[in-house]
PDB file of C-alpha atoms and ligand atoms in Angstrom:
ATOM      1  CA  MET A   1      68.713  68.563 191.042  1.00  0.00           C
ATOM      2  CA  GLY A   2      64.916  67.969 190.931  1.00  0.00           C
ATOM      3  CA  THR A   3      62.506  70.607 189.752  1.00  0.00           C
ATOM      4  CA  GLN A   4      61.498  71.241 193.381  1.00  0.00           C
ATOM      5  CA  ASP A   5      65.054  72.088 194.203  1.00  0.00           C
ATOM      6  CA  ALA A   6      65.595  74.204 191.104  1.00  0.00           C
ATOM      7  CA  ALA A   7      62.627  76.509 191.923  1.00  0.00           C
ATOM      8  CA  THR A   8      61.186  78.190 194.993  1.00  0.00           C
ATOM      9  CA  VAL A   9      57.432  77.338 195.179  1.00  0.00           C
ATOM     10  CA  VAL A  10      55.563  80.073 196.878  1.00  0.00           C
ATOM     11  CA  ASP A  11      53.078  77.896 198.727  1.00  0.00           C
ATOM     12  CA  HIS A  12      51.340  80.575 200.793  1.00  0.00           C
ATOM     13  CA  PRO A  13      47.658  79.642 201.290  1.00  0.00           C
ATOM     14  CA  LEU A  14      46.448  82.955 199.776  1.00  0.00           C
ATOM     15  CA  VAL A  15      48.548  82.330 196.599  1.00  0.00           C
ATOM     16  CA  GLN A  16      47.269  78.797 196.293  1.00  0.00           C
ATOM     17  CA  HIS A  17      43.694  79.734 196.810  1.00  0.00           C
ATOM     18  CA  LYS A  18      43.841  82.512 194.228  1.00  0.00           C
ATOM     19  CA  LEU A  19      45.674  80.261 191.748  1.00  0.00           C
ATOM     20  CA  THR A  20      42.920  77.735 192.002  1.00  0.00           C
ATOM     21  CA  LEU A  21      40.341  80.393 191.180  1.00  0.00           C
ATOM     22  CA  MET A  22      42.440  81.481 188.211  1.00  0.00           C
ATOM     23  CA  ARG A  23      42.690  77.945 186.802  1.00  0.00           C
ATOM     24  CA  ARG A  24      38.994  77.448 186.608  1.00  0.00           C
ATOM     25  CA  LYS A  25      37.777  77.732 183.086  1.00  0.00           C
ATOM     26  CA  ASP A  26      34.667  79.678 184.124  1.00  0.00           C
ATOM     27  CA  THR A  27      36.704  82.479 185.793  1.00  0.00           C
ATOM     28  CA  SER A  28      35.969  85.728 183.853  1.00  0.00           C
ATOM     29  CA  THR A  29      38.648  87.900 182.248  1.00  0.00           C
ATOM     30  CA  ALA A  30      38.046  90.613 184.898  1.00  0.00           C
ATOM     31  CA  GLU A  31      38.414  88.143 187.772  1.00  0.00           C
ATOM     32  CA  PHE A  32      41.469  86.570 186.160  1.00  0.00           C
ATOM     33  CA  ARG A  33      43.230  89.876 185.783  1.00  0.00           C
ATOM     34  CA  GLU A  34      42.413  90.929 189.283  1.00  0.00           C
ATOM     35  CA  LEU A  35      43.562  87.583 190.755  1.00  0.00           C
ATOM     36  CA  LEU A  36      46.843  87.720 188.833  1.00  0.00           C
ATOM     37  CA  LYS A  37      47.430  91.241 190.211  1.00  0.00           C
ATOM     38  CA  GLU A  38      46.777  90.071 193.768  1.00  0.00           C
ATOM     39  CA  ILE A  39      49.053  86.984 193.387  1.00  0.00           C
ATOM     40  CA  SER A  40      51.810  89.022 191.841  1.00  0.00           C
ATOM     41  CA  LEU A  41      51.882  91.262 194.880  1.00  0.00           C
ATOM     42  CA  LEU A  42      52.408  88.191 197.080  1.00  0.00           C
ATOM     43  CA  LEU A  43      55.046  86.730 194.696  1.00  0.00           C
ATOM     44  CA  ALA A  44      56.833  90.155 194.787  1.00  0.00           C
ATOM     45  CA  TYR A  45      56.871  89.984 198.574  1.00  0.00           C
ATOM     46  CA  GLU A  46      58.617  86.600 198.464  1.00  0.00           C
ATOM     47  CA  VAL A  47      61.074  87.357 195.697  1.00  0.00           C
ATOM     48  CA  THR A  48      62.317  90.543 197.404  1.00  0.00           C
ATOM     49  CA  ARG A  49      62.788  88.854 200.729  1.00  0.00           C
ATOM     50  CA  ASP A  50      66.556  88.963 200.492  1.00  0.00           C
ATOM     51  CA  LEU A  51      66.961  92.605 199.353  1.00  0.00           C
ATOM     52  CA  LYS A  52      69.865  94.283 201.198  1.00  0.00           C
ATOM     53  CA  LEU A  53      69.062  96.918 203.791  1.00  0.00           C
ATOM     54  CA  THR A  54      71.212  99.722 205.066  1.00  0.00           C
ATOM     55  CA  GLU A  55      70.702 101.806 208.218  1.00  0.00           C
ATOM     56  CA  VAL A  56      69.887 105.494 207.990  1.00  0.00           C
ATOM     57  CA  GLU A  57      69.234 108.116 210.622  1.00  0.00           C
ATOM     58  CA  ILE A  58      65.677 109.359 210.751  1.00  0.00           C
ATOM     59  CA  GLU A  59      63.587 111.492 213.145  1.00  0.00           C
ATOM     60  CA  THR A  60      60.279 110.232 214.337  1.00  0.00           C
ATOM     61  CA  PRO A  61      57.984 112.717 216.156  1.00  0.00           C
ATOM     62  CA  LEU A  62      59.466 111.415 219.434  1.00  0.00           C
ATOM     63  CA  ALA A  63      63.149 110.611 218.795  1.00  0.00           C
ATOM     64  CA  VAL A  64      66.085 110.283 216.439  1.00  0.00           C
ATOM     65  CA  MET A  65      66.794 106.655 215.529  1.00  0.00           C
ATOM     66  CA  ARG A  66      68.674 104.514 213.034  1.00  0.00           C
ATOM     67  CA  ALA A  67      66.236 102.592 210.829  1.00  0.00           C
ATOM     68  CA  PRO A  68      66.595 100.229 207.881  1.00  0.00           C
ATOM     69  CA  ARG A  69      66.147 101.343 204.317  1.00  0.00           C
ATOM     70  CA  LEU A  70      66.654  99.503 201.054  1.00  0.00           C
ATOM     71  CA  GLU A  71      70.289  99.699 199.875  1.00  0.00           C
ATOM     72  CA  GLY A  72      71.475 100.348 196.356  1.00  0.00           C
ATOM     73  CA  LYS A  73      69.768 101.336 193.181  1.00  0.00           C
ATOM     74  CA  LYS A  74      66.103 100.778 192.379  1.00  0.00           C
ATOM     75  CA  LEU A  75      65.058  97.338 191.167  1.00  0.00           C
ATOM     76  CA  VAL A  76      64.249  96.694 187.587  1.00  0.00           C
ATOM     77  CA  LEU A  77      61.188  94.609 186.671  1.00  0.00           C
ATOM     78  CA  ILE A  78      61.290  93.226 183.149  1.00  0.00           C
ATOM     79  CA  SER A  79      58.050  91.953 181.676  1.00  0.00           C
ATOM     80  CA  ILE A  80      58.049  89.408 178.897  1.00  0.00           C
ATOM     81  CA  LEU A  81      55.204  90.663 176.714  1.00  0.00           C
ATOM     82  CA  ARG A  82      52.396  90.350 176.710  1.00  0.00           C
ATOM     83  CA  ALA A  83      51.227  88.163 179.621  1.00  0.00           C
ATOM     84  CA  GLY A  84      54.161  89.382 181.760  1.00  0.00           C
ATOM     85  CA  ASN A  85      52.309  92.641 182.082  1.00  0.00           C
ATOM     86  CA  GLY A  86      49.740  90.957 184.288  1.00  0.00           C
ATOM     87  CA  LEU A  87      52.364  90.097 186.819  1.00  0.00           C
ATOM     88  CA  LEU A  88      54.162  93.446 186.346  1.00  0.00           C
ATOM     89  CA  GLU A  89      51.078  95.462 187.456  1.00  0.00           C
ATOM     90  CA  GLY A  90      50.769  93.919 190.949  1.00  0.00           C
ATOM     91  CA  MET A  91      54.529  93.978 191.488  1.00  0.00           C
ATOM     92  CA  LEU A  92      54.583  97.704 190.674  1.00  0.00           C
ATOM     93  CA  ASP A  93      51.891  98.311 193.263  1.00  0.00           C
ATOM     94  CA  LEU A  94      54.251  96.889 195.889  1.00  0.00           C
ATOM     95  CA  ILE A  95      57.427  98.375 194.453  1.00  0.00           C
ATOM     96  CA  PRO A  96      56.206 101.583 192.834  1.00  0.00           C
ATOM     97  CA  SER A  97      59.692 103.071 192.289  1.00  0.00           C
ATOM     98  CA  ALA A  98      61.068 100.085 190.406  1.00  0.00           C
ATOM     99  CA  ARG A  99      62.347 100.773 186.883  1.00  0.00           C
ATOM    100  CA  VAL A 100      60.568  98.784 184.176  1.00  0.00           C
ATOM    101  CA  GLY A 101      61.808  97.019 181.005  1.00  0.00           C
ATOM    102  CA  HIS A 102      59.848  95.146 178.354  1.00  0.00           C
ATOM    103  CA  ILE A 103      60.889  92.345 176.062  1.00  0.00           C
ATOM    104  CA  GLY A 104      58.675  91.152 173.299  1.00  0.00           C
ATOM    105  CA  LEU A 105      58.917  87.588 172.255  1.00  0.00           C
ATOM    106  CA  TYR A 106      56.332  85.515 170.508  1.00  0.00           C
ATOM    107  CA  ARG A 107      56.312  81.782 170.220  1.00  0.00           C
ATOM    108  CA  ASP A 108      56.421  80.523 166.679  1.00  0.00           C
ATOM    109  CA  PRO A 109      53.384  78.162 166.744  1.00  0.00           C
ATOM    110  CA  GLU A 110      55.174  75.602 164.520  1.00  0.00           C
ATOM    111  CA  THR A 111      58.577  75.394 166.186  1.00  0.00           C
ATOM    112  CA  LEU A 112      57.595  76.816 169.605  1.00  0.00           C
ATOM    113  CA  GLU A 113      60.817  78.818 169.319  1.00  0.00           C
ATOM    114  CA  PRO A 114      60.898  82.460 170.590  1.00  0.00           C
ATOM    115  CA  VAL A 115      61.152  85.314 168.097  1.00  0.00           C
ATOM    116  CA  GLU A 116      62.151  88.808 169.498  1.00  0.00           C
ATOM    117  CA  TYR A 117      60.138  91.846 168.268  1.00  0.00           C
ATOM    118  CA  TYR A 118      60.671  94.396 171.076  1.00  0.00           C
ATOM    119  CA  PHE A 119      63.368  95.194 173.615  1.00  0.00           C
ATOM    120  CA  LYS A 120      63.571  98.272 175.873  1.00  0.00           C
ATOM    121  CA  VAL A 121      65.217  98.149 179.269  1.00  0.00           C
ATOM    122  CA  PRO A 122      66.938 100.706 181.570  1.00  0.00           C
ATOM    123  CA  GLU A 123      70.575 101.381 180.550  1.00  0.00           C
ATOM    124  CA  ASP A 124      72.367 100.570 183.804  1.00  0.00           C
ATOM    125  CA  LEU A 125      71.112  96.995 184.239  1.00  0.00           C
ATOM    126  CA  GLY A 126      74.471  95.877 185.551  1.00  0.00           C
ATOM    127  CA  ASP A 127      74.116  97.983 188.646  1.00  0.00           C
ATOM    128  CA  ARG A 128      70.604  96.827 189.556  1.00  0.00           C
ATOM    129  CA  GLU A 129      68.826  93.687 190.760  1.00  0.00           C
ATOM    130  CA  VAL A 130      66.587  92.582 187.903  1.00  0.00           C
ATOM    131  CA  ILE A 131      63.366  90.570 188.268  1.00  0.00           C
ATOM    132  CA  VAL A 132      62.012  89.048 185.028  1.00  0.00           C
ATOM    133  CA  VAL A 133      58.314  88.191 184.992  1.00  0.00           C
ATOM    134  CA  ASP A 134      56.167  85.958 182.818  1.00  0.00           C
ATOM    135  CA  PRO A 135      53.231  83.949 184.187  1.00  0.00           C
ATOM    136  CA  MET A 136      53.765  80.701 182.347  1.00  0.00           C
ATOM    137  CA  LEU A 137      57.116  78.820 182.336  1.00  0.00           C
ATOM    138  CA  ALA A 138      56.284  76.185 179.714  1.00  0.00           C
ATOM    139  CA  THR A 139      59.033  74.918 177.382  1.00  0.00           C
ATOM    140  CA  GLY A 140      61.365  77.528 178.833  1.00  0.00           C
ATOM    141  CA  ASN A 141      62.374  78.708 175.344  1.00  0.00           C
ATOM    142  CA  SER A 142      61.055  82.290 175.741  1.00  0.00           C
ATOM    143  CA  ALA A 143      62.429  82.523 179.266  1.00  0.00           C
ATOM    144  CA  MET A 144      65.895  81.288 178.175  1.00  0.00           C
ATOM    145  CA  ALA A 145      65.958  83.687 175.181  1.00  0.00           C
ATOM    146  CA  ALA A 146      64.768  86.568 177.357  1.00  0.00           C
ATOM    147  CA  LEU A 147      67.451  85.888 180.032  1.00  0.00           C
ATOM    148  CA  GLU A 148      70.155  85.596 177.375  1.00  0.00           C
ATOM    149  CA  ARG A 149      69.093  88.918 175.899  1.00  0.00           C
ATOM    150  CA  ILE A 150      68.900  90.647 179.246  1.00  0.00           C
ATOM    151  CA  LYS A 151      72.270  89.361 180.337  1.00  0.00           C
ATOM    152  CA  ARG A 152      73.731  90.505 177.004  1.00  0.00           C
ATOM    153  CA  ALA A 153      72.324  93.951 177.896  1.00  0.00           C
ATOM    154  CA  GLY A 154      74.460  93.862 181.051  1.00  0.00           C
ATOM    155  CA  ALA A 155      72.403  92.311 183.810  1.00  0.00           C
ATOM    156  CA  THR A 156      74.305  90.156 186.277  1.00  0.00           C
ATOM    157  CA  ASN A 157      71.930  89.794 189.141  1.00  0.00           C
ATOM    158  CA  VAL A 158      68.624  88.337 187.857  1.00  0.00           C
ATOM    159  CA  LYS A 159      65.662  86.483 189.272  1.00  0.00           C
ATOM    160  CA  TYR A 160      62.847  84.892 187.328  1.00  0.00           C
ATOM    161  CA  VAL A 161      59.223  84.942 188.539  1.00  0.00           C
ATOM    162  CA  CYS A 162      56.368  83.026 187.011  1.00  0.00           C
ATOM    163  CA  LEU A 163      52.931  81.877 188.190  1.00  0.00           C
ATOM    164  CA  LEU A 164      52.947  78.351 186.839  1.00  0.00           C
ATOM    165  CA  ALA A 165      55.825  76.177 185.647  1.00  0.00           C
ATOM    166  CA  ALA A 166      56.118  72.885 183.878  1.00  0.00           C
ATOM    167  CA  PRO A 167      58.882  70.554 185.053  1.00  0.00           C
ATOM    168  CA  GLU A 168      60.319  70.686 181.531  1.00  0.00           C
ATOM    169  CA  GLY A 169      60.579  74.435 181.657  1.00  0.00           C
ATOM    170  CA  ILE A 170      62.241  74.556 185.005  1.00  0.00           C
ATOM    171  CA  GLU A 171      64.775  71.946 183.993  1.00  0.00           C
ATOM    172  CA  ALA A 172      65.631  73.778 180.800  1.00  0.00           C
ATOM    173  CA  LEU A 173      65.884  77.221 182.417  1.00  0.00           C
ATOM    174  CA  ALA A 174      67.830  76.021 185.467  1.00  0.00           C
ATOM    175  CA  GLY A 175      70.173  74.145 183.121  1.00  0.00           C
ATOM    176  CA  ALA A 176      70.799  77.161 180.873  1.00  0.00           C
ATOM    177  CA  HIS A 177      70.799  79.832 183.642  1.00  0.00           C
ATOM    178  CA  PRO A 178      71.773  78.163 186.874  1.00  0.00           C
ATOM    179  CA  ASP A 179      72.625  81.541 188.341  1.00  0.00           C
ATOM    180  CA  VAL A 180      69.012  82.731 188.014  1.00  0.00           C
ATOM    181  CA  PRO A 181      66.707  81.737 190.908  1.00  0.00           C
ATOM    182  CA  ILE A 182      63.221  80.712 189.777  1.00  0.00           C
ATOM    183  CA  TYR A 183      60.064  81.536 191.781  1.00  0.00           C
ATOM    184  CA  THR A 184      56.693  80.035 190.993  1.00  0.00           C
ATOM    185  CA  ALA A 185      53.339  79.563 192.619  1.00  0.00           C
ATOM    186  CA  ALA A 186      53.088  75.900 191.428  1.00  0.00           C
ATOM    187  CA  ILE A 187      54.845  73.243 189.374  1.00  0.00           C
ATOM    188  CA  ASP A 188      52.247  71.354 187.219  1.00  0.00           C
ATOM    189  CA  ARG A 189      52.302  67.851 185.795  1.00  0.00           C
ATOM    190  CA  LYS A 190      53.646  68.295 182.241  1.00  0.00           C
ATOM    191  CA  LEU A 191      53.512  70.001 178.900  1.00  0.00           C
ATOM    192  CA  ASN A 192      51.145  68.874 176.204  1.00  0.00           C
ATOM    193  CA  GLY A 193      52.069  68.464 172.554  1.00  0.00           C
ATOM    194  CA  HIS A 194      51.299  72.138 171.832  1.00  0.00           C
ATOM    195  CA  GLY A 195      53.558  73.396 174.607  1.00  0.00           C
ATOM    196  CA  TYR A 196      50.737  74.078 176.973  1.00  0.00           C
ATOM    197  CA  ILE A 197      51.032  73.432 180.727  1.00  0.00           C
ATOM    198  CA  VAL A 198      48.713  70.670 182.000  1.00  0.00           C
ATOM    199  CA  PRO A 199      46.502  71.009 183.955  1.00  0.00           C
ATOM    200  CA  GLY A 200      47.627  74.706 183.832  1.00  0.00           C
ATOM    201  CA  LEU A 201      45.159  77.490 183.168  1.00  0.00           C
ATOM    202  CA  GLY A 202      45.123  77.757 179.374  1.00  0.00           C
ATOM    203  CA  ASP A 203      46.665  80.664 177.492  1.00  0.00           C
ATOM    204  CA  ALA A 204      47.542  83.318 180.124  1.00  0.00           C
ATOM    205  CA  GLY A 205      47.609  86.189 177.568  1.00  0.00           C
ATOM    206  CA  ASP A 206      44.155  85.336 176.172  1.00  0.00           C
ATOM    207  CA  ARG A 207      42.655  84.861 179.626  1.00  0.00           C
ATOM    208  CA  LEU A 208      44.190  88.068 180.870  1.00  0.00           C
ATOM    209  CA  TYR A 209      43.031  90.238 177.936  1.00  0.00           C
ATOM    210  CA  GLY A 210      39.981  88.299 176.729  1.00  0.00           C
ATOM    211  CA  THR A 211      41.301  87.757 173.258  1.00  0.00           C
ATOM    212  CA  LYS A 212      39.869  84.301 172.717  1.00  0.00           C
TER     213      LYS A 212
HETATM  214  N1  URA B 301      51.698  79.866 177.645  1.00  0.00           N
HETATM  215  C1  URA B 301      50.475  80.007 178.171  1.00  0.00           C
HETATM  216  O1  URA B 301      49.855  81.030 178.198  1.00  0.00           O
HETATM  217  N2  URA B 301      49.967  78.843 178.719  1.00  0.00           N
HETATM  218  C2  URA B 301      50.564  77.674 178.719  1.00  0.00           C
HETATM  219  O2  URA B 301      50.047  76.690 179.216  1.00  0.00           O
HETATM  220  C3  URA B 301      51.898  77.615 178.168  1.00  0.00           C
HETATM  221  C4  URA B 301      52.426  78.730 177.617  1.00  0.00           C
END
């Protein structure tokens, strides 16, 4: 399976245009944050496309009718800290009643391996659809560790949403978690020797919060 087959690329023109603005090195922190929020709204629209509906009876000012409503329990959005919060914000605008979890993983700069420092998610993960968000799918190490931890906590129905992915990350993630659909706005060329996506957009956390 190629990387294109292993991930859904959200190629909507608005997403692609906003992503181009985000990539530019001169884009300010404020603009970057706003653009990520706008794109995450559009990614949320795409990733929730197959949510199940049920019919309920309602009354409009003119008539009684049966109308569709989302079925089942509320979604859970899980942000991989800290850059995941940038995606989370826009998604919550679209799905305000979603439950929210956080997982803190940092990348050891030497080994590029993920180290967990925080984990807080809703208790009944097994009954809910879970959407894990992190803007950059680079080596896939953090994503794989996060998904493993989230599944250990009971999640069985999980999707993964990022903004940018490296082919290496998609291959690793799809190999380790073939049951988890991956959504991204673009698949870039490669990873560099420091685990950064090229051409990418740099460090998403730093660009989002102005820490460098
Ligand atoms: N994390 C980032 O923020 N950027 C990359 O390019 C890779 C990982």
